[in-house]
PDB file of C-alpha atoms in Angstrom:
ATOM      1  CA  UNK A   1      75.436   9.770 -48.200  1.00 57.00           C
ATOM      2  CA  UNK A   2      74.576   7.011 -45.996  1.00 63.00           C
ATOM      3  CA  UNK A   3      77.486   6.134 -43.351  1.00 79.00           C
ATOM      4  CA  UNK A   4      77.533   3.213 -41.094  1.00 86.00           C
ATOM      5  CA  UNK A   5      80.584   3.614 -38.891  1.00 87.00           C
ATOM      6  CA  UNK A   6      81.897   0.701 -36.021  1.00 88.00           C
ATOM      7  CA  UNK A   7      84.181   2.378 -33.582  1.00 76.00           C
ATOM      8  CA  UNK A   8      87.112   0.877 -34.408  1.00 74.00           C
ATOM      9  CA  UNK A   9      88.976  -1.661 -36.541  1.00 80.00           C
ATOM     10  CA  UNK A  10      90.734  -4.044 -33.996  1.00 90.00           C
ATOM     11  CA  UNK A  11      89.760  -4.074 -30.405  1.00 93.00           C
ATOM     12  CA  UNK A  12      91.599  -5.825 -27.592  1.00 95.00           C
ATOM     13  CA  UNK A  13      90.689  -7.228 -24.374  1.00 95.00           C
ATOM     14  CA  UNK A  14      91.166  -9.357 -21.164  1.00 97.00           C
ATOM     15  CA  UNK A  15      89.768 -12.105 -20.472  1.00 97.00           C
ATOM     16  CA  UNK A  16      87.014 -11.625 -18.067  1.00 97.00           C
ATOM     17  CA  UNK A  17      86.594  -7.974 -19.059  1.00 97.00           C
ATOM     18  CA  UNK A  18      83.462  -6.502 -20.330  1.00 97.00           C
ATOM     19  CA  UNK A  19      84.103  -5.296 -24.267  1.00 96.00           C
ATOM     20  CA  UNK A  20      82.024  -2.643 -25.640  1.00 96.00           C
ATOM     21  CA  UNK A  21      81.728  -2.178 -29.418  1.00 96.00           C
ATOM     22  CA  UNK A  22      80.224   0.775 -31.457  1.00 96.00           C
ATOM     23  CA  UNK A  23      77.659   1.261 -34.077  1.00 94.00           C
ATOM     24  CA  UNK A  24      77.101   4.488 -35.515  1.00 93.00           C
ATOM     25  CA  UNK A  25      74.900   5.572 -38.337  1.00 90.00           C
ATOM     26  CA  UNK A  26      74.097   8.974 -40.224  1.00 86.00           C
ATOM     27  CA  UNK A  27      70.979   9.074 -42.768  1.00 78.00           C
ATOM     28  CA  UNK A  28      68.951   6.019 -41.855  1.00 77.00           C
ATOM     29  CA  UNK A  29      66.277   5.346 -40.085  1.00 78.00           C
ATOM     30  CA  UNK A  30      66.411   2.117 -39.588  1.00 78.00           C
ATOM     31  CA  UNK A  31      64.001  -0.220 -38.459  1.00 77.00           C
ATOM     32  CA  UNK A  32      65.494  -2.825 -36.334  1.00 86.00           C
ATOM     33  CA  UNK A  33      69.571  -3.364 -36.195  1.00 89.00           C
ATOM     34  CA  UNK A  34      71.310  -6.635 -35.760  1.00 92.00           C
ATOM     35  CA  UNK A  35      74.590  -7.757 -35.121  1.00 96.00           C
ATOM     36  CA  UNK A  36      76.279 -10.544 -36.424  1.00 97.00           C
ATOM     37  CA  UNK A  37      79.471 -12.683 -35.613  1.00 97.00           C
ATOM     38  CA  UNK A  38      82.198 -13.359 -38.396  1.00 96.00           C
ATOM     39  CA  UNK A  39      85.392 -15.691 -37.978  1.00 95.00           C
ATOM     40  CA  UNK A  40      88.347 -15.678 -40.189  1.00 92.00           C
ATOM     41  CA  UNK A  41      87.699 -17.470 -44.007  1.00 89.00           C
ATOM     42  CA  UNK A  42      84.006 -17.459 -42.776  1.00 92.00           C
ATOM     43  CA  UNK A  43      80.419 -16.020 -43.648  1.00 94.00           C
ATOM     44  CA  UNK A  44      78.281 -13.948 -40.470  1.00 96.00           C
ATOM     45  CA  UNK A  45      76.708 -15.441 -38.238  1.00 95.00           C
ATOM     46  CA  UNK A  46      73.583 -13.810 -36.911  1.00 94.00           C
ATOM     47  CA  UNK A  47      73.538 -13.095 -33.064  1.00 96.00           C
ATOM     48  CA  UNK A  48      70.726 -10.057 -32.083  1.00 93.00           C
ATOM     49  CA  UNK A  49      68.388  -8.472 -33.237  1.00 90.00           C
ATOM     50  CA  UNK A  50      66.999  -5.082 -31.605  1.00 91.00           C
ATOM     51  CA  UNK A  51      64.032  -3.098 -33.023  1.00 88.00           C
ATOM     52  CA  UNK A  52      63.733   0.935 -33.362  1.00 85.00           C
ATOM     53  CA  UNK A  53      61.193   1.170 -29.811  1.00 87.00           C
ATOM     54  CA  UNK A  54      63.608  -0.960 -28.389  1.00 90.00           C
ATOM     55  CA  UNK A  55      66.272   0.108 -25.929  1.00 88.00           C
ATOM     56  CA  UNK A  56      67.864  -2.988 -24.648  1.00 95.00           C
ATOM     57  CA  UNK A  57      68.173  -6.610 -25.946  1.00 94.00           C
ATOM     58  CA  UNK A  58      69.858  -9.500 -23.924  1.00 95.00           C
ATOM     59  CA  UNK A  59      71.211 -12.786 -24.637  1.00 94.00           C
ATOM     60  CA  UNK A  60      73.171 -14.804 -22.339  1.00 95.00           C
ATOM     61  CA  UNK A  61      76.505 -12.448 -21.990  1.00 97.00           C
ATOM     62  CA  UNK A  62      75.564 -10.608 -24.923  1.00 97.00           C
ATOM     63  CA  UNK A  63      73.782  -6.867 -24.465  1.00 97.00           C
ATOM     64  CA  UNK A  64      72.577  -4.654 -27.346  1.00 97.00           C
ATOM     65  CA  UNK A  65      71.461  -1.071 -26.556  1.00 95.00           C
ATOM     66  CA  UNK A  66      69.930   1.109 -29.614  1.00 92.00           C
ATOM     67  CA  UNK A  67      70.038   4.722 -29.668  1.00 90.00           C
ATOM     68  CA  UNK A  68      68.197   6.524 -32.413  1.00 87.00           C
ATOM     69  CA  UNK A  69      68.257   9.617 -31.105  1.00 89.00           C
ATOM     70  CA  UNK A  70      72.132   9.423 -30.692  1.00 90.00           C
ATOM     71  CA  UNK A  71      72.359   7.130 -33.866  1.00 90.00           C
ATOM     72  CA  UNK A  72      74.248   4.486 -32.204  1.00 92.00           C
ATOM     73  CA  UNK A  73      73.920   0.943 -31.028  1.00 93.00           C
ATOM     74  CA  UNK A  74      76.291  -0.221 -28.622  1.00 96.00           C
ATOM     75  CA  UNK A  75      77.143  -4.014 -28.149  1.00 97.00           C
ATOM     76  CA  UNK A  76      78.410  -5.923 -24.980  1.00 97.00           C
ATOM     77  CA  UNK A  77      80.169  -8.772 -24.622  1.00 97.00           C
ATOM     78  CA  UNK A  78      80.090  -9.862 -20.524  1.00 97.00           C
ATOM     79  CA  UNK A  79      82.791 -11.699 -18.874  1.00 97.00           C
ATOM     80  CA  UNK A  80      84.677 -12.036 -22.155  1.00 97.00           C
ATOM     81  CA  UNK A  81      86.503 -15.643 -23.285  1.00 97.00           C
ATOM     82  CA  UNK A  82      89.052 -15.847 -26.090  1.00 97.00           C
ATOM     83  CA  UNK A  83      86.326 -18.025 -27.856  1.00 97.00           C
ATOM     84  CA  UNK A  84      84.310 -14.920 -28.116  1.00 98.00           C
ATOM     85  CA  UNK A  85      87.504 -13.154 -30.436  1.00 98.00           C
ATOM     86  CA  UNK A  86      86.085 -12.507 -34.045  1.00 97.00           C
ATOM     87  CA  UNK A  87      85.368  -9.647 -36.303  1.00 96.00           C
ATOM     88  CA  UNK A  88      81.684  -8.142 -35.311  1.00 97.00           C
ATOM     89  CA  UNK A  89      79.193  -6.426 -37.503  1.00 96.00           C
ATOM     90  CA  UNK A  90      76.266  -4.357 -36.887  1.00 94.00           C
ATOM     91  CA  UNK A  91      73.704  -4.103 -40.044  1.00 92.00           C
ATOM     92  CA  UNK A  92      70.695  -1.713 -40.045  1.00 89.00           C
ATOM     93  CA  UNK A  93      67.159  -2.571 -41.796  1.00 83.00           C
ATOM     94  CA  UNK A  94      65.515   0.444 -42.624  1.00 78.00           C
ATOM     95  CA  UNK A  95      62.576  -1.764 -43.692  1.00 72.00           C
ATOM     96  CA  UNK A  96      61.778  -3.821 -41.632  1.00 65.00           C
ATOM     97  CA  UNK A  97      61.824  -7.113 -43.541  1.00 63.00           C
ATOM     98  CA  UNK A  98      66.035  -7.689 -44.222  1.00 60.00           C
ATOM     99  CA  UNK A  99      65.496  -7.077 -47.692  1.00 66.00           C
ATOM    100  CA  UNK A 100      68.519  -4.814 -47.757  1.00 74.00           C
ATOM    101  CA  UNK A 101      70.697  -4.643 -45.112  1.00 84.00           C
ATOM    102  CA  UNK A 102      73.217  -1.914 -44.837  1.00 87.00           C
ATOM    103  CA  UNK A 103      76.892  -3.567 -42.765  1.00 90.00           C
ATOM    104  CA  UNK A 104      79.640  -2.073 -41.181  1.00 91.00           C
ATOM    105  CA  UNK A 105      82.777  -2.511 -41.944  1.00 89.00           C
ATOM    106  CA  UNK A 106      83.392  -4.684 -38.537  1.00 93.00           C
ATOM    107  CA  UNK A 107      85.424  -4.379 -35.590  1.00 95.00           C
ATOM    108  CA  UNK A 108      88.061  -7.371 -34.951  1.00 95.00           C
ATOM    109  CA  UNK A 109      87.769  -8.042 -31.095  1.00 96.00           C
ATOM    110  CA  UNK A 110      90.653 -10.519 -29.386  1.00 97.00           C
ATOM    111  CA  UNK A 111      90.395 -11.113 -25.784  1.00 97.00           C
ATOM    112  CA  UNK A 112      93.737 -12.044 -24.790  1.00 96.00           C
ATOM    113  CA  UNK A 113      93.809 -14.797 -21.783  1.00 94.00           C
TER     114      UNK A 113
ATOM    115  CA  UNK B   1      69.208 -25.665 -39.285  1.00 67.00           C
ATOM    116  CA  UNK B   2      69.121 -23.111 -42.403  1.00 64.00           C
ATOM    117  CA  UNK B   3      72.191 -24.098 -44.736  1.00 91.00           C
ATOM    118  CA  UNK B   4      73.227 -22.133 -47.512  1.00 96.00           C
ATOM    119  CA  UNK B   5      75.617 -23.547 -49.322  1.00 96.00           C
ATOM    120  CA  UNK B   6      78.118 -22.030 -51.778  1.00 96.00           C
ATOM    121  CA  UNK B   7      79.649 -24.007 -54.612  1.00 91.00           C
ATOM    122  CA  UNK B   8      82.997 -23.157 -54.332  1.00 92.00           C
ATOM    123  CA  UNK B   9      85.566 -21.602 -51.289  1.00 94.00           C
ATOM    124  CA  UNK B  10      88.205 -20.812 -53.161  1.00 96.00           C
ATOM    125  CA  UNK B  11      88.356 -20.526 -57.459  1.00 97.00           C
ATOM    126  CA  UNK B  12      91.053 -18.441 -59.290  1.00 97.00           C
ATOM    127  CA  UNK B  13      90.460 -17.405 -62.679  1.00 97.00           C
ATOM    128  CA  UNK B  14      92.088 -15.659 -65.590  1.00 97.00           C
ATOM    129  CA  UNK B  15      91.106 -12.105 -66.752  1.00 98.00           C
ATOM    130  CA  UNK B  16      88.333 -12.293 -69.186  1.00 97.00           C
ATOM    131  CA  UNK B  17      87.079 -15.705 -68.059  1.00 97.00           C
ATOM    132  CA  UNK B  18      83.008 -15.716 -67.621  1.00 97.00           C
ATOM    133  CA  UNK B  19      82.580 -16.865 -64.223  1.00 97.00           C
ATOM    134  CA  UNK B  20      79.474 -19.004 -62.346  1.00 97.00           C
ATOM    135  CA  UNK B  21      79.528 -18.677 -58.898  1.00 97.00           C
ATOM    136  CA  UNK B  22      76.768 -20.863 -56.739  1.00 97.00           C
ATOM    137  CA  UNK B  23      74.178 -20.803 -54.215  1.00 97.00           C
ATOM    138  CA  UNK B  24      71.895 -22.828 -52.799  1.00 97.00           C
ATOM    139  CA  UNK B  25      69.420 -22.686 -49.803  1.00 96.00           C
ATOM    140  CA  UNK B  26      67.394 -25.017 -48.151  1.00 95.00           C
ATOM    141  CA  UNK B  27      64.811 -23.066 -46.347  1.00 90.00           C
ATOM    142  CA  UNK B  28      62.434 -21.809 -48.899  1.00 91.00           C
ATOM    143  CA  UNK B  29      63.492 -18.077 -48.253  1.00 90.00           C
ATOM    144  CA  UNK B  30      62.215 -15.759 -51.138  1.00 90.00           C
ATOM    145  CA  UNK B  31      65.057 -13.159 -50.184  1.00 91.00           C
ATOM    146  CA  UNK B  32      68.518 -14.126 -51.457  1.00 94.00           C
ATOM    147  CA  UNK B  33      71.583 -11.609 -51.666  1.00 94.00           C
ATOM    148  CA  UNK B  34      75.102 -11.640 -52.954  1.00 97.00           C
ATOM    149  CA  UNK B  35      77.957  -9.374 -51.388  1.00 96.00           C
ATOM    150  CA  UNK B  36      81.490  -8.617 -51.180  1.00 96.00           C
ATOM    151  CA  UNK B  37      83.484  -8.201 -49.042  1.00 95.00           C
ATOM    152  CA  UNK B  38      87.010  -6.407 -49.153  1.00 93.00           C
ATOM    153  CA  UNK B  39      89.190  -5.156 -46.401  1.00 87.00           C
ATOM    154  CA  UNK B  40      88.112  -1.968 -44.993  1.00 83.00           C
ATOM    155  CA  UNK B  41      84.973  -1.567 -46.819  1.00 86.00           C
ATOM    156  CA  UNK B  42      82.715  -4.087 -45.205  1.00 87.00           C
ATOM    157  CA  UNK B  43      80.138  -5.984 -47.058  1.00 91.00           C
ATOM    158  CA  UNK B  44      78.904  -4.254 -50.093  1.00 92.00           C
ATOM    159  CA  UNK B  45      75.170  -5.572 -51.770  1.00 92.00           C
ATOM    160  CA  UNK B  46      75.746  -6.652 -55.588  1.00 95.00           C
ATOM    161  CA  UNK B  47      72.389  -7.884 -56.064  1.00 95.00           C
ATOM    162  CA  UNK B  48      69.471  -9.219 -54.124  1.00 92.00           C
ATOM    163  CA  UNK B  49      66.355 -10.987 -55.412  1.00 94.00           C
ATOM    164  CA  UNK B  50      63.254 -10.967 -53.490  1.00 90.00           C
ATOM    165  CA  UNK B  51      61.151 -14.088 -56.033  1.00 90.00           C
ATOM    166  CA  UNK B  52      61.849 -16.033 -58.555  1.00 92.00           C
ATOM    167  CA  UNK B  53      63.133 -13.956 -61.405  1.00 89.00           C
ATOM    168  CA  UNK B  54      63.077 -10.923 -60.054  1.00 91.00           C
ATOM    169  CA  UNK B  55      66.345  -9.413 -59.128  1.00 93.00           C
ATOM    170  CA  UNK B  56      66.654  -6.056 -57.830  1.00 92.00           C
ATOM    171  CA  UNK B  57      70.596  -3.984 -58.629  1.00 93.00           C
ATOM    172  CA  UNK B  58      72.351  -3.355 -54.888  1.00 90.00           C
ATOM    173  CA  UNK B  59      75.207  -0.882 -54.614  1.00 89.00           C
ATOM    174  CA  UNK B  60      77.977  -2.353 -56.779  1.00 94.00           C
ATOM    175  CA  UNK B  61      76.186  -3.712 -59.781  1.00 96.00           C
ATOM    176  CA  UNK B  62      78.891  -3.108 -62.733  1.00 96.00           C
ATOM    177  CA  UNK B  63      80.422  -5.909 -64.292  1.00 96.00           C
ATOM    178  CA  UNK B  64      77.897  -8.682 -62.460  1.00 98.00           C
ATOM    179  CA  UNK B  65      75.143 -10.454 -63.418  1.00 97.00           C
ATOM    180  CA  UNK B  66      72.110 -12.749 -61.393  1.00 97.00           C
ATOM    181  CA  UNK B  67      69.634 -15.250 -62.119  1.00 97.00           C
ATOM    182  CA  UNK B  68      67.488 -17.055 -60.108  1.00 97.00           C
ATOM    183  CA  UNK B  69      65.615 -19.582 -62.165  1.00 95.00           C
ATOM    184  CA  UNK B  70      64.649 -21.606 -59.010  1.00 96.00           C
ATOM    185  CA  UNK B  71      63.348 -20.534 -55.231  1.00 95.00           C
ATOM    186  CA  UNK B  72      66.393 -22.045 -53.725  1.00 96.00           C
ATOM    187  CA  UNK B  73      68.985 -20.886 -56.154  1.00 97.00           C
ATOM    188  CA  UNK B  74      70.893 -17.877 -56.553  1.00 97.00           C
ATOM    189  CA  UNK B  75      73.604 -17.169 -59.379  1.00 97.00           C
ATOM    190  CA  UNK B  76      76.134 -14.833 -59.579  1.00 98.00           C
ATOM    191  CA  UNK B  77      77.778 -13.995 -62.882  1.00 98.00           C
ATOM    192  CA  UNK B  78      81.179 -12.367 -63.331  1.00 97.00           C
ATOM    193  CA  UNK B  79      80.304 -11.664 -67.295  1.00 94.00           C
ATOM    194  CA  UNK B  80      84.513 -11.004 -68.199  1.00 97.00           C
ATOM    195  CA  UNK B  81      86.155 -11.597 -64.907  1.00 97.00           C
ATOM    196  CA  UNK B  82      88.705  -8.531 -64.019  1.00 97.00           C
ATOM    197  CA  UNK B  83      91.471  -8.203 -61.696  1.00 97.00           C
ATOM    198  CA  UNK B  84      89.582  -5.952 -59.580  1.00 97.00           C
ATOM    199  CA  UNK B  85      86.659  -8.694 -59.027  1.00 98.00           C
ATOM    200  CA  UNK B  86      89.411 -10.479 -56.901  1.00 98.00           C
ATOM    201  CA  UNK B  87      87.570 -10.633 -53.370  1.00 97.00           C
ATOM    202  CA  UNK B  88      85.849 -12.847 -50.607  1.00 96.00           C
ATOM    203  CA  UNK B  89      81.790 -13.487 -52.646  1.00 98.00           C
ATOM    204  CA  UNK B  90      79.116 -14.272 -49.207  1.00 97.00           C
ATOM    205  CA  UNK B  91      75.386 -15.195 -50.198  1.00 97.00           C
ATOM    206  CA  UNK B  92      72.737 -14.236 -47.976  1.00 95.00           C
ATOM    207  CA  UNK B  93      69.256 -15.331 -47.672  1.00 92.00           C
ATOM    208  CA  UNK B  94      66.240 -14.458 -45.535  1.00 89.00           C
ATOM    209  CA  UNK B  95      62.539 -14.854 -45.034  1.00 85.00           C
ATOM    210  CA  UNK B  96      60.229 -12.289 -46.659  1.00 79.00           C
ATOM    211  CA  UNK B  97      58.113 -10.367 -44.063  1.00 68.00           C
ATOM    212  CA  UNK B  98      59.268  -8.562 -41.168  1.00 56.00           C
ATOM    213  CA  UNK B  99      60.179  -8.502 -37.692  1.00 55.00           C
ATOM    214  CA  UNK B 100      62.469 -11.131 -35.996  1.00 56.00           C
ATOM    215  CA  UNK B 101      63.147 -14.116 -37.752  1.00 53.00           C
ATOM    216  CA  UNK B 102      64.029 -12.280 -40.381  1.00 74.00           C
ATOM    217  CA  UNK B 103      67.864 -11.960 -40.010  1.00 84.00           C
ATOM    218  CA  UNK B 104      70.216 -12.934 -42.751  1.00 89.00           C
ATOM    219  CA  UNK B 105      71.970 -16.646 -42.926  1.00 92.00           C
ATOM    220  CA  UNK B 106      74.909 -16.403 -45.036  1.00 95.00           C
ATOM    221  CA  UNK B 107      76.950 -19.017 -46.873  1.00 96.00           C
ATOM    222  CA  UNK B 108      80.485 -19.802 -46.355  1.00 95.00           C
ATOM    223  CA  UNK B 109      81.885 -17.855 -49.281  1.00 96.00           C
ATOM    224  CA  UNK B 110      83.570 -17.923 -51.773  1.00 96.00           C
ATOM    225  CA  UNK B 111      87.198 -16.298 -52.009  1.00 96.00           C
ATOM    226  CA  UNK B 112      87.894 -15.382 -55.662  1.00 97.00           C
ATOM    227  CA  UNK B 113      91.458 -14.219 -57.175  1.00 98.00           C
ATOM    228  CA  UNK B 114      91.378 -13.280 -60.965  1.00 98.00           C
ATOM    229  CA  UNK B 115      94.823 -13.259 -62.357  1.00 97.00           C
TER     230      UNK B 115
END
């Protein structure tokens, strides 16, 4: 069955620090992968976007690698603020065109000042 | 800036109750989507439509209804609302076509308790 898996539910971090969270995926082949951004009693908020030829996407401190030999997409968070705490989700696109787009479950980052 | 817009944030409503939840967008996007979303299973597709009457069955159709009788709107229907429809509702939207620009904007949601 299809499996979307983010390395863990809660993540914590220092301020300052660097916080690295996990994407993994078994039987897709997706198309492009995005991340998204969701705080408490609130929808996602798209951040990045990252196609399959891709390796690397940037965005001010924000870094997106993609894998798809490995299956994974890894996301970075530079020089991290406790304005940047929130719940994270990866989605993957097998098409193409966001018609259906497969989330994560999330992974609750807090960077603690 | 793209706005969807939910009717409600919070509703509670009694078991058995028929029950309308909202959505409107304001950026002529033929994709629309409704999910839920419960702790520790992430968001999970209910429907999606990708035109104007068409609606298309997502992962957790049973017990839900759409219709989308206008571009912009999107309705989700809770045909005899049980306990275990008690959840956080998001609607999504997105352009048709591919490539970027065509990430999902969601509402604010909707947070639903039937009692």
């Amino acid at each position: 069955s299809q499996k979307i898996e983010q390395n863990s539910e809660a993540l914590n971090i220092q301020e300052g620090k660097t916080a690295t969270l996990t994407c993994n995926y078994t039987n897709y082949s997706p198309a492009y992968l995005q991340w998204y951004r969701q705080d408490p009693g609130r929808g996602p908020v798209f951040l990045l976007l990252i196609r399959e030829n891709e390796k690397e996407k940037r965005k001010e401190r924000l870094k997106v690698t993609f894998d798809t030999t490995l299956k994974q997409s890894l996301f970075h968070i530079t020089a991290s603020q406790p304005a940047d705490s929130a719940t994270y989700l990866c989605a993957l696109d097998p098409s193409g065109g966001a018609n259906n787009l497969f989330f994560g479950t999330g992974t609750r980052l807090t960077v603690i000042p | 800036d793209v706005k969807v817009t939910q009717s409600s944030r919070y509703l509670v409503k009694r078991t058995g109750e028929k029950v309308f939840l909202e959505c409107v967008q304001d950026m002529d996007h033929e994709n629309m989507f409704w999910y839920r979303q419960d702790p520790g299973l992430g968001l999970r597709l209910i429907y999606f439509s990708y035109d104007v009457k068409m609606k298309e069955k997502g992962d957790i159709p049973e017990g839900y209804s759409v219709s989308r009788e206008k571009k912009e709107r999107f309705s989700l229907i809770l045909e005899s609302a049980s306990t275990n429809q008690t959840s956080m509702y998001l609607c999504a939207s997105s352009p048709r076509g591919g490539g970027a620009g065509t990430e999902a904007f969601f509402g604010q949601g909707t947070r639903l308790t039937v009692v």
